Every structure is written in C-alpha cells, then in structure tokens.
Short mmCIF file of C-alpha atoms in Angstrom, two decimals:
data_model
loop_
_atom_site.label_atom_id
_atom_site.label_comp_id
_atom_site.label_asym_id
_atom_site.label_seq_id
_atom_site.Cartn_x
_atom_site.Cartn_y
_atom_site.Cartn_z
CA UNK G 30 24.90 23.01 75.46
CA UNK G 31 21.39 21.39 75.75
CA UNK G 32 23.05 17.72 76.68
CA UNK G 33 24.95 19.73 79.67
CA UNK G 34 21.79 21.22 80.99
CA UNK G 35 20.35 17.80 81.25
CA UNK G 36 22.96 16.15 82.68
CA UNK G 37 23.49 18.60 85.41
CA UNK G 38 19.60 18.94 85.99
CA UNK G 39 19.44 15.16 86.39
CA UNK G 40 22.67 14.73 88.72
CA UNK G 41 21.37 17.66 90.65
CA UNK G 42 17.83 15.82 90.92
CA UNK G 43 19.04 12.08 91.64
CA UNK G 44 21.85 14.30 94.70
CA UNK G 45 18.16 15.70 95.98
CA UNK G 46 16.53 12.23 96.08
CA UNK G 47 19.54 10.32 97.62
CA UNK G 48 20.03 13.03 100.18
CA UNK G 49 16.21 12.97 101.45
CA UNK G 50 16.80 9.02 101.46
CA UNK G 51 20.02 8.83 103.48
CA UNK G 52 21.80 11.23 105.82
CA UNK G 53 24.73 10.88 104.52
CA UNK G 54 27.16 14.34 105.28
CA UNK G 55 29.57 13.93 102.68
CA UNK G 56 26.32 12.99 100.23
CA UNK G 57 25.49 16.98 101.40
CA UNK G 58 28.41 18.68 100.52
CA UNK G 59 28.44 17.12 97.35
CA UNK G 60 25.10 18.37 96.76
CA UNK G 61 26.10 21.90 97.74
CA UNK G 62 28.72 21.62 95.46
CA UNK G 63 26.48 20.62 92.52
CA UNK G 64 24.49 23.50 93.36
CA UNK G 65 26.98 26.42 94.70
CA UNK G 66 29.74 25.83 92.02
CA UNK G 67 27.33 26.31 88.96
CA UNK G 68 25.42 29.32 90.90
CA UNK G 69 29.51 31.21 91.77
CA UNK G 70 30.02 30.53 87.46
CA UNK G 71 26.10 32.27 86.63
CA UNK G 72 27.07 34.81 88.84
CA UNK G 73 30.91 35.68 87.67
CA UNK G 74 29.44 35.15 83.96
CA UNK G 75 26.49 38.62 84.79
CA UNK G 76 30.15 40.19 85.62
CA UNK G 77 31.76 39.42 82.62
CA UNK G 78 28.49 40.53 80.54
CA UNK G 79 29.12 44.06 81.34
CA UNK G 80 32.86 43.85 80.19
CA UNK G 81 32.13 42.50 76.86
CA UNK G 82 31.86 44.27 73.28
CA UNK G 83 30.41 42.50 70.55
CA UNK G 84 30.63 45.52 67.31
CA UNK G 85 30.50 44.39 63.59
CA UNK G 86 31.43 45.90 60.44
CA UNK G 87 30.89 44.94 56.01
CA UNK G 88 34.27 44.97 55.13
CA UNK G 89 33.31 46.20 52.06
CA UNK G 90 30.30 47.85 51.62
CA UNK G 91 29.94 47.52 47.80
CA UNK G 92 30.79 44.12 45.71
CA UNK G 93 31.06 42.87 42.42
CA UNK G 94 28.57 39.85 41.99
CA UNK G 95 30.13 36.56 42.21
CA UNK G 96 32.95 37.79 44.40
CA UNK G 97 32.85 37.46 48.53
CA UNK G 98 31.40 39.43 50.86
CA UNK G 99 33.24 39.36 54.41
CA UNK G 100 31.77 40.79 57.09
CA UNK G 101 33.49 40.97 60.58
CA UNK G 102 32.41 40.54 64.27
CA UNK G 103 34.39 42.24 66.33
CA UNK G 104 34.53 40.30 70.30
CA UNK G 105 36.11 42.22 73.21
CA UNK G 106 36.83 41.44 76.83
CA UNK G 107 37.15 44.37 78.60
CA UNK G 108 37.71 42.47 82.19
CA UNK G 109 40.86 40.86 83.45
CA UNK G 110 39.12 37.34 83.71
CA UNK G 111 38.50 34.96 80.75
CA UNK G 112 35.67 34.37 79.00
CA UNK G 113 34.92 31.29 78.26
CA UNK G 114 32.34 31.41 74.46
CA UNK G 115 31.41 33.70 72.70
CA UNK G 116 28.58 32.51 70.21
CA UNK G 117 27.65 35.22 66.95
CA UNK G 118 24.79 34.63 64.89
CA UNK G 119 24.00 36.29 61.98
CA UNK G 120 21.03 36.58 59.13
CA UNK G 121 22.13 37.31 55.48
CA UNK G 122 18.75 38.03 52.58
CA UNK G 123 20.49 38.35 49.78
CA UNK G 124 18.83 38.96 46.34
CA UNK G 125 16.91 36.30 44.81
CA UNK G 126 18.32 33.85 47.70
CA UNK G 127 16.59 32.63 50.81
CA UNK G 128 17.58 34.25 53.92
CA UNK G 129 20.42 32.81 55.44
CA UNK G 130 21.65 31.79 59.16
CA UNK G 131 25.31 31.75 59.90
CA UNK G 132 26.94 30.86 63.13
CA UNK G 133 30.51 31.42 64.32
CA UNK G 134 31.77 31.09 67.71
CA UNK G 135 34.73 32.09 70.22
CA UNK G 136 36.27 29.35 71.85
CA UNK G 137 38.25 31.50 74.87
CA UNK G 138 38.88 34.92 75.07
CA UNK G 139 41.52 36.37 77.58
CA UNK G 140 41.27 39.19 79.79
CA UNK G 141 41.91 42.56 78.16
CA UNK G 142 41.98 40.45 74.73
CA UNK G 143 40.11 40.99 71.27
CA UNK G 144 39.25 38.61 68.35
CA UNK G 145 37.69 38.84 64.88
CA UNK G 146 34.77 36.74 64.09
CA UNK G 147 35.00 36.45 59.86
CA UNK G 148 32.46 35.97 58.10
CA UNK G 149 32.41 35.29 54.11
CA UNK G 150 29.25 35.11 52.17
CA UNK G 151 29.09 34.63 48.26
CA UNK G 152 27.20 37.33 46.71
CA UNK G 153 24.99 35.79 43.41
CA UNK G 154 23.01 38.05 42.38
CA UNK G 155 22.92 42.01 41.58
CA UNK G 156 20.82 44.46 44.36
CA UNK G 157 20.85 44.98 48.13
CA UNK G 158 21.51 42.54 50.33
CA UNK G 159 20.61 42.73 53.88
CA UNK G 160 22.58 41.46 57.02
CA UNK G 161 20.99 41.38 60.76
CA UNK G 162 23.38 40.73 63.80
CA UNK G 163 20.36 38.92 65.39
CA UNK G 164 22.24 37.16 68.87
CA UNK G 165 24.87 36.78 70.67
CA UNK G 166 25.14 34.84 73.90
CA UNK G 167 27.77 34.66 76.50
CA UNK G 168 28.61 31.39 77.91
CA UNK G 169 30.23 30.61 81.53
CA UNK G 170 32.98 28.93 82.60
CA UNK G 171 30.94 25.21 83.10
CA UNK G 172 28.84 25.43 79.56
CA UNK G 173 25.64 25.61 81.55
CA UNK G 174 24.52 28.96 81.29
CA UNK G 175 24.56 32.04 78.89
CA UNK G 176 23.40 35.38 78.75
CA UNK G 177 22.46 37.59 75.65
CA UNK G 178 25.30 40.21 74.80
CA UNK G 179 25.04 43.17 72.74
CA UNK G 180 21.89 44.31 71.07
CA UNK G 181 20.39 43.69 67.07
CA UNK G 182 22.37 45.67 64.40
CA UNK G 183 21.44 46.07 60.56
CA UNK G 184 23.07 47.12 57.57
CA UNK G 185 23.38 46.44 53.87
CA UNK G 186 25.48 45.58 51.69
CA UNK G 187 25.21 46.53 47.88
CA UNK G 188 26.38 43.80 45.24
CA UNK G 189 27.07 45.80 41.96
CA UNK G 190 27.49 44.40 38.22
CA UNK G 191 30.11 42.99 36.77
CA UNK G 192 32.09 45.09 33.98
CA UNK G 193 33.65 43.14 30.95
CA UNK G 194 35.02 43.87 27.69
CA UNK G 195 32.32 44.66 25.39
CA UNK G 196 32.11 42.54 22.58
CA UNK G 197 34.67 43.56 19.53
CA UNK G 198 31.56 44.07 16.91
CA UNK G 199 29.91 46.86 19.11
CA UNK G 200 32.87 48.49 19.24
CA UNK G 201 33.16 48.39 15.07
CA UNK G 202 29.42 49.16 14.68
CA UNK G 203 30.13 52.56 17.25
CA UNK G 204 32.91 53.57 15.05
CA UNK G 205 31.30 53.08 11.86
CA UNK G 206 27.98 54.77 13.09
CA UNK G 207 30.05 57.87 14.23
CA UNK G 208 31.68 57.67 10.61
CA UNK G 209 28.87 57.87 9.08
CA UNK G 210 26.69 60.18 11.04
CA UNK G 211 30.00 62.65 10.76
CA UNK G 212 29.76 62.56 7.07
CA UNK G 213 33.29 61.41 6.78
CA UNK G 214 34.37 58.93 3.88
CA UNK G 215 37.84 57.01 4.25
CA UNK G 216 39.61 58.99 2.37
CA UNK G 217 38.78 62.05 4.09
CA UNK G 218 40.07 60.40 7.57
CA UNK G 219 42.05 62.73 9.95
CA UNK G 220 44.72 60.51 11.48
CA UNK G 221 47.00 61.22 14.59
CA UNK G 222 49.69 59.55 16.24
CA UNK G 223 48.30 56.86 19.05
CA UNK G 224 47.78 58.13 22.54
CA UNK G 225 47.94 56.41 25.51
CA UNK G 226 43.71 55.96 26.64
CA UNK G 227 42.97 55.46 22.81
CA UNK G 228 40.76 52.29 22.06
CA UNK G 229 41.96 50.10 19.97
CA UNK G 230 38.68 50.13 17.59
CA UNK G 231 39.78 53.08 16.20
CA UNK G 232 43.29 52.28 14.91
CA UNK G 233 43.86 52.64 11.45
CA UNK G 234 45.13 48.99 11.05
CA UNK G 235 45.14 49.35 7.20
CA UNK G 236 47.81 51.84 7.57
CA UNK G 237 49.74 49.58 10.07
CA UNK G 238 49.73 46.71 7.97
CA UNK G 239 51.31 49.10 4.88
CA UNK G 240 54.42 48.98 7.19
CA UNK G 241 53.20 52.67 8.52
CA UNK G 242 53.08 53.83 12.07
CA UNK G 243 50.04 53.37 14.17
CA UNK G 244 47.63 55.94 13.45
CA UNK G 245 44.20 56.60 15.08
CA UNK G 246 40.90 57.64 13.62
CA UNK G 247 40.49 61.25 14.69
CA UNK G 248 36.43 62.29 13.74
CA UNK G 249 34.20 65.21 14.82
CA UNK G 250 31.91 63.17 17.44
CA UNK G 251 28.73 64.36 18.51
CA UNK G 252 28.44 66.27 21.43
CA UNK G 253 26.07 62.76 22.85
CA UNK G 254 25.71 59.04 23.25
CA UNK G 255 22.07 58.15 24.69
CA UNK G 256 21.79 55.00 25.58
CA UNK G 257 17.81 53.63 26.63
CA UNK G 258 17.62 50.55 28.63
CA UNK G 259 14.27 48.85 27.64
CA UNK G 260 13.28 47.22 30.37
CA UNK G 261 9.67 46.51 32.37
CA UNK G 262 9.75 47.26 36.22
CA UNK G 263 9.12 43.22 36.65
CA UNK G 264 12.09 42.54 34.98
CA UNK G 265 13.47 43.58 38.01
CA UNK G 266 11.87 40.13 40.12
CA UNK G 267 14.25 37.97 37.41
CA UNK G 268 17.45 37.42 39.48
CA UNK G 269 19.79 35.89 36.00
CA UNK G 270 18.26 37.54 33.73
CA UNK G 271 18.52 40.82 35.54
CA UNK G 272 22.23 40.45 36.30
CA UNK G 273 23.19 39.64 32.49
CA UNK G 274 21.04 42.68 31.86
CA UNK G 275 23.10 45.05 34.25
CA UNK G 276 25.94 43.49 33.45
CA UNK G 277 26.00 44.47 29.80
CA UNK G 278 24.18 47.94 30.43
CA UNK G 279 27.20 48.69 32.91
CA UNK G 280 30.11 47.10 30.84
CA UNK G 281 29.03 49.47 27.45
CA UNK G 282 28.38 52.85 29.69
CA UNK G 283 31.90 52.00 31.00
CA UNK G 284 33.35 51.74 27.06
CA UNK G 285 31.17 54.96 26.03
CA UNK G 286 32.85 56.26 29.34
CA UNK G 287 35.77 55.51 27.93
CA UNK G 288 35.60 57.03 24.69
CA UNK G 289 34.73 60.15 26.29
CA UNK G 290 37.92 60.36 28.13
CA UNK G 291 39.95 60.67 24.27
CA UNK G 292 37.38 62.61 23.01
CA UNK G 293 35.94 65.50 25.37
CA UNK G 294 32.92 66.44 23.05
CA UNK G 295 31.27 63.24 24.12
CA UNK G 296 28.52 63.29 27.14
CA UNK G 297 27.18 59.36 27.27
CA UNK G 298 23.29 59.79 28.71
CA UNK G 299 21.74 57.13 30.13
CA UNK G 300 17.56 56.41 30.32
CA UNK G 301 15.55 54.27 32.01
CA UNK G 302 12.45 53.36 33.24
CA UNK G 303 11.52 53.85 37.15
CA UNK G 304 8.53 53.10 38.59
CA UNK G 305 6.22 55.27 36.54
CA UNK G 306 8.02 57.29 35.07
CA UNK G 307 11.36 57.59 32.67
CA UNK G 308 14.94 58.88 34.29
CA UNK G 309 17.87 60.45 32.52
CA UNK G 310 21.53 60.93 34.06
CA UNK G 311 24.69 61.83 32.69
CA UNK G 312 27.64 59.66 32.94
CA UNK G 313 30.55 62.03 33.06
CA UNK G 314 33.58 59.32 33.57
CA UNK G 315 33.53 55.50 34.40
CA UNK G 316 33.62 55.98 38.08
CA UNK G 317 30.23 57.65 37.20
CA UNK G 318 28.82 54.32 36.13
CA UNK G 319 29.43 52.55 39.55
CA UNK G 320 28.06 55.44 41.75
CA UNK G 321 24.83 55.34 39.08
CA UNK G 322 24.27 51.56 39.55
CA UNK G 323 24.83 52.07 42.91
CA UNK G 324 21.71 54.58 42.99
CA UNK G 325 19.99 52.98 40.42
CA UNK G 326 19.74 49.42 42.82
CA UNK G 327 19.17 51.67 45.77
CA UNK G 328 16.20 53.49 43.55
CA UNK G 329 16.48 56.02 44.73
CA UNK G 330 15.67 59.79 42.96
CA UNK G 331 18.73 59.72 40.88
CA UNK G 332 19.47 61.85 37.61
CA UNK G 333 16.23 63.71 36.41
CA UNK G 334 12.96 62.76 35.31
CA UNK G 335 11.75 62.94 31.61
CA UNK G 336 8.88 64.14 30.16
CA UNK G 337 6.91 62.34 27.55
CA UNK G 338 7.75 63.82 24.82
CA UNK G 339 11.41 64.17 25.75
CA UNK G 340 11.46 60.10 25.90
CA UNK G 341 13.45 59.00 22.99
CA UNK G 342 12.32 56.72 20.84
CA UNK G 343 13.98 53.39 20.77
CA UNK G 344 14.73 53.92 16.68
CA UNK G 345 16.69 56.64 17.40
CA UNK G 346 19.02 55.76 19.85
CA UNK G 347 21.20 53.22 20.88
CA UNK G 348 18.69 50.76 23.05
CA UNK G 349 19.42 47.62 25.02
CA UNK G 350 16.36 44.75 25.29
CA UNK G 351 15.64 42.86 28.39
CA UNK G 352 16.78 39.31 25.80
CA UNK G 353 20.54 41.28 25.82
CA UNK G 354 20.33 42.24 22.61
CA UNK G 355 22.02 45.80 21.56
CA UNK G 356 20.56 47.92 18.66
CA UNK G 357 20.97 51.09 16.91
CA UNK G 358 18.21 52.09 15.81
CA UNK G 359 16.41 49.06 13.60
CA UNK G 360 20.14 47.66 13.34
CA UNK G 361 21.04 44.81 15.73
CA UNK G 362 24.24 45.38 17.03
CA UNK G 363 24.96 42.14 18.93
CA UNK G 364 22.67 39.20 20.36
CA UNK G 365 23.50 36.53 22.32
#
C-alpha cells in the first residue's frame, strides 16, 4: 500500500516536471490520466463506503482454557459494484497475555456478496478476555486510497476452567468420611442394585469379586458438602497457578455435583473469599458450577455474603489451598 503511494506520487511529480519542460500534448493527456483515473477510483470508492457492512460476532462466548476462541467478521457489499479490499483489524487482551494485534483481509468482494473474516485465538489462561474491532479500511480499485469503514466495537469473551476426573483417592477419602460421619460400620452397609448416574466409588467391589451382583453403597448422607477455597485476593494476579487452582476447585464441585444427583439429601456449598469479604453459593447441579465460575471470574455479587462468625473454619470442612492441595479437616486428601 505505502510502495503504491510512492510510486504514483513520484510518476505524478516527474509527469508535472516534464510537462512544464516540454509542450508535449500527448505528455498532457498522460498527465491527466495519472491524475483523473486515480481521482474517478477515490471518488467511486466514498460510493462504495456507504454500501458496505463490516458486523462481528464471538462465536462462542464462553471457552474452556486451552481450547480456541473464533471470532467472526462479518464483510458485506450492499452495492452492485465490486469492492476491491477489505482490511479487519482486531485487538485481543487476554489474561495474563500481552495484548494482541491480528489482521485479516478481503481480497474482492462482489456486488450484493458477503464473506466471513475468521478469526481463531488460543485462549491460555482462565478470566475475561477482551476483544476491540479497532479498524477497518476500504481500499479502491488502484490500491492507492482507503477510507475507514464501520465504527470500534467491544466485547468479551469468558475463558472458563477445565473439568477433569478427580483423582480416584478423593473419591475413597469422600466415601469413607461419609461412612464414618454416618456412624455406619461394614457390616451394617445398606446395599442396592446399581443405577445408572451411580459413581463408581461407591460399588461394593468386595461383593463383586465373591461372584455377586454389583451392589452400591446406599448411606444416610448429610443434608451438606461445604467446600472453602483458601485463597488470597493476589492469588488472583498468578495466571498458572490460578488456572490449576480453578481447575481443581471446578472439577470436585462438578463430582460433589454429581453425587448429589444419586443422592437428593446432598446440597454441595461453596465459600470463598471476595474482595473483603467471604461469599457462599449453593451449587444445585453441575451446570450450576459453570454459571458460578462464570460469575465468580466476572466478580460480580454472586451467592451471599457471610458473616464472621458464619465463616467456617478450615478444620471443619473440606478446604482447598492455593499449593492444590485438598484436605478434610487436618487430613490431607491429595497433593500434587
């Protein structure tokens, strides 16, 4: 684009100097040509400006970290001529990253035509990532010229944890600790036939192996799981260490979740720290737990706020550190 300008800037200046040197007519009408044909091509491009639509749109709004993010620019010509370029630029801040500049263009668009600009941007780290349409420029027919389209857009996109399989020794330590908060002793154990939605923590595999059918654990659960995430508000500033964190917080809400869909007495609760002050919400299923990360990286007023004194202590409920480690109580569930 810039080499063009200068090349026809210089061609147009040595036409002016060999034309007030010699009076040449044919040296003339070149130079009107120099000069008219770009000025008919600025002129037909202001036309075209008014005919085009330059719109965007996330794709997805919400995505799991380390997946893409695609975001598409939407280009239409409205008028029965051509357009020639179409240049898109756009600035993604994603968390923990530097801000980004991306730049995708349309080679030719035909009259009464419309194309998709795609653009796909990996998303690292857990939080809010925000996207700026900052210009687009319309370019005529000889490359010498273009015009700003459109006008600046924002948006956001929100890039959520990643939920995995919890580890198989929390699941053992959550069934023993409901065993023996429920008073039960082995032989004591109600048993029922497997269900469909049943975790597999809770099979009787000692029966199994006896040649028996497969039989599930069936014990009076309290009517709560709490869970505390132990965390300082600057913990927030440490991009991998915060998305392990989430990651595990999210992936055992989603198994307590779980456990509460075979056994209705259960309500999983969920505390944490914001800003000053501590905030409980309960998770009543396991599309719960997206829609409360999805509020909790938003921060905004979600669930209610706890008093002091209603602030559990971390040695009485289940409590994940900022390190990743899980406890009950004093007992250390898992560690990395």
């Amino acid at each position: 684009m810039i080499r063009r300008r200068i090349c026809y800037l210089l061609l147009l200046a040595a036409g002016i100097f060999f034309m007030m040197l010699y009076n040449f007519q044919g040296l003339r009408f070149l130079i009107c040509c120099v000069f008219f044909i770009p000025l008919v091509s600025w002129i037909v491009l202001i036309f075209q400006l008014f005919f085009c639509r330059i719109e965007w749109e996330a794709q997805m709004p919400c995505v799991m970290r380390g997946e893409e993010a695609r975001i598409g620019v939407f280009v239409e010509n409205r008028s029965i001529l051509p357009l020639s370029r179409v240049m898109v630029e756009l600035r993604w801040k994603a968390p923990g990253e530097r801000a980004r500049r991306l730049k995708r263009q349309c080679p030719g668009l035909s009259g009464q035509d419309r194309e998709m600009l795609l653009f796909s941007l990996e998303a690292k780290h857990c939080g809010r990532a925000a996207i700026e349409l900052r210009r687009m420029f319309v370019y005529d027919y000889l490359g010498i010229f273009r015009l700003p389209a459109g006008r600046k857009r924002k948006g956001t996109i929100y890039i959520l944890p990643r939920i995995e399989p919890i580890p198989a020794q929390v699941g053992e330590a959550y069934t023993r600790i409901l065993q023996e908060s429920g008073g039960e002793k082995e032989g004591d154990l109600l048993l029922r036939d497997f269900r469909p939605g049943d975790s597999l923590h809770r099979v009787y595999w000692k029966l199994l192996a006896k040649g028996g059918e497969m039989q599930v654990r069936d014990f009076e659960y309290s009517n709560s799981v709490t869970v505390l995430l132990n965390f300082r508000e600057t913990f927030r500033k440490q991009a991998d260490a915060w998305d392990r964190y989430l990651d595990r917080a999210c992936s055992l809400l989603y198994f307590f979740a779980g456990e509460r869909k075979s056994n209705a007495p259960l309500i999983p609760e969920v505390i944490w720290r914001q800003g000053e002050a501590f905030r409980s919400c309960q998770i009543s299923d396991q599309d719960a737990v997206q829609a409360w990360v999805f509020r909790m990286i938003e921060e905004d007023d979600t669930g209610r706020i706890l008093p002091e004194n209603e602030v559990p202590a971390p040695e009485r409920v289940w409590h994940l550190e900022e390190d990743g480690g899980l406890y009950f109580g004093e007992q250390c569930v898992y560690e990395e």
